[in-house]
Short mmCIF file of C-alpha atoms in Angstrom, two decimals:
data_model
loop_
_atom_site.label_atom_id
_atom_site.label_comp_id
_atom_site.label_asym_id
_atom_site.label_seq_id
_atom_site.Cartn_x
_atom_site.Cartn_y
_atom_site.Cartn_z
CA MET F 380 0.17 0.24 -0.21
CA ILE F 381 2.65 2.26 0.46
CA VAL F 382 4.59 1.08 -2.53
CA ARG F 383 1.79 2.52 -4.32
CA GLN F 384 1.05 6.01 -2.85
CA ARG F 385 5.09 6.39 -3.20
CA VAL F 386 3.96 5.85 -6.72
CA LYS F 387 1.40 7.24 -7.30
CA HIS F 388 3.13 10.45 -5.79
CA ALA F 389 5.94 10.53 -7.97
CA VAL F 390 4.43 9.89 -10.83
CA VAL F 391 2.01 13.40 -10.02
CA ALA F 392 4.61 15.59 -8.90
CA SER F 393 6.44 14.73 -12.75
CA ALA F 394 3.08 15.28 -14.67
CA LEU F 395 3.26 18.65 -12.79
CA ASP F 396 6.66 19.22 -13.24
CA LEU F 397 6.39 18.47 -17.17
CA ALA F 398 3.02 20.72 -17.96
CA VAL F 399 5.60 23.29 -15.98
CA VAL F 400 8.38 22.66 -18.52
CA SER F 401 6.04 22.57 -22.01
CA GLY F 402 4.52 25.65 -20.32
CA GLY F 403 7.73 27.26 -19.96
CA ILE F 404 8.68 25.95 -23.59
CA ALA F 405 5.69 26.52 -24.76
CA THR F 406 5.45 31.02 -23.81
CA ALA F 407 9.06 31.07 -24.55
CA SER F 408 8.61 32.65 -27.91
CA THR F 409 11.20 35.40 -28.58
CA ALA F 410 14.20 32.69 -28.42
CA GLN F 411 14.93 29.79 -31.03
CA ALA F 412 17.51 27.40 -29.44
CA ALA F 413 20.15 27.82 -32.76
CA ASP F 414 23.73 25.43 -33.64
CA THR F 415 25.93 26.12 -31.76
CA GLY F 416 28.66 27.26 -33.96
CA THR F 417 31.35 29.38 -34.20
CA ASP F 418 32.23 32.82 -35.80
CA THR F 419 33.82 36.27 -35.69
CA ILE F 420 32.47 39.77 -34.82
CA SER F 421 32.25 42.09 -37.74
CA CYS F 422 32.59 45.48 -36.16
CA SER F 423 34.83 47.39 -34.90
CA ALA F 424 33.49 47.27 -31.28
CA VAL F 425 30.57 45.79 -29.78
CA LYS F 426 28.82 45.55 -25.96
CA VAL F 427 28.47 42.33 -24.57
CA HIS F 428 25.14 42.92 -23.53
CA LYS F 429 23.19 40.58 -20.02
CA SER F 430 20.35 40.24 -22.06
CA TYR F 431 18.86 41.48 -25.55
CA SER F 432 18.18 44.39 -24.18
CA THR F 433 20.10 47.61 -25.36
CA GLY F 434 19.34 49.42 -21.55
CA SER F 435 20.48 46.11 -20.03
CA THR F 436 24.18 45.64 -18.16
CA THR F 437 27.43 45.39 -20.20
CA VAL F 438 29.06 42.90 -19.34
CA GLY F 439 32.32 43.44 -21.82
CA ILE F 440 33.31 44.97 -25.44
CA ALA F 441 33.83 42.48 -27.95
CA TYR F 442 36.38 43.57 -30.78
CA LYS F 443 36.34 43.13 -34.63
CA GLY F 444 38.26 39.37 -35.15
CA ASP F 445 36.81 38.28 -31.35
CA LYS F 446 35.97 34.88 -31.53
CA ILE F 447 32.20 34.57 -30.80
CA THR F 448 30.75 31.11 -29.77
CA TYR F 449 27.02 31.53 -30.06
CA SER F 450 23.90 28.60 -28.75
CA GLN F 451 20.90 30.73 -29.42
CA TRP F 452 19.36 33.53 -31.02
CA VAL F 453 16.53 36.08 -29.77
CA TYR F 454 14.21 38.27 -30.87
CA GLN F 455 13.23 41.47 -29.86
CA LYS F 456 9.65 41.91 -30.36
CA SER F 457 9.85 46.17 -29.61
CA LYS F 458 12.80 47.07 -30.76
CA LYS F 459 12.14 44.85 -33.81
CA LYS F 460 15.90 43.88 -33.22
CA TRP F 461 17.78 40.07 -33.37
CA TRP F 462 20.41 39.36 -31.14
CA VAL F 463 22.97 36.49 -30.56
CA HIS F 464 23.99 34.49 -26.94
CA GLY F 465 26.93 33.12 -27.03
CA THR F 466 30.46 33.26 -24.98
CA VAL F 467 32.84 35.82 -26.99
CA THR F 468 36.56 34.98 -26.66
CA ARG F 469 38.76 38.26 -26.81
CA LYS F 470 41.69 38.16 -29.04
CA SER F 471 44.23 40.68 -26.23
CA ASP F 472 43.81 38.79 -23.37
CA HIS F 473 42.40 35.58 -24.31
CA LYS F 474 38.87 36.87 -21.08
CA LYS F 475 35.70 34.87 -22.13
CA ILE F 476 32.61 37.30 -21.96
CA ARG F 477 29.12 35.40 -21.69
CA GLY F 478 26.48 37.13 -23.04
CA TYR F 479 24.07 38.79 -26.05
CA VAL F 480 25.62 40.27 -29.13
CA VAL F 481 24.16 42.61 -31.64
CA TYR F 482 23.06 40.19 -34.99
CA GLN F 483 25.05 41.93 -37.22
CA CYS F 484 28.20 42.47 -35.03
CA ALA F 485 28.25 38.68 -34.46
CA ASN F 486 27.64 37.65 -38.04
CA PRO F 487 30.27 38.48 -40.32
CA TYR F 488 29.41 38.13 -43.96
CA ASN F 489 25.52 37.33 -43.44
CA THR F 490 27.66 33.33 -43.33
CA TRP F 491 24.35 32.25 -41.09
CA PRO F 492 20.23 33.66 -41.60
CA VAL F 493 18.51 34.72 -39.04
CA PRO F 494 15.37 33.39 -38.28
CA THR F 495 12.59 33.92 -39.07
CA PRO F 496 10.47 36.38 -36.27
CA PRO F 497 7.81 34.28 -34.00
CA ILE F 498 4.18 34.93 -35.68
CA LEU F 499 2.05 37.56 -33.08
CA LYS F 500 -1.11 36.27 -32.61
#
């Protein structure tokens, strides 16, 4: 009897966890996962932000030729602007900076296409 109750509680807890996770994924329409890749910064200098907004805290500056390993694209609906989330490795001091960079500066020569924005309902 006790084993049956524990199994029942475990099943209910996992079902609730799954519902929360799937709800979170369904409502996160601003972010889209991408294949992880490496590219270089194409702008002379660009700020690396803590979140995908120009008003957010700057965590560092990346310079032209620095490598960026990206893992996600983010579309900012209010500004209609694409951002790239990843880690920038600076050439000068080999410091690693993790954050968001404006898409145009992280994609020289349009080596990978920007995803289509989410459809607004």
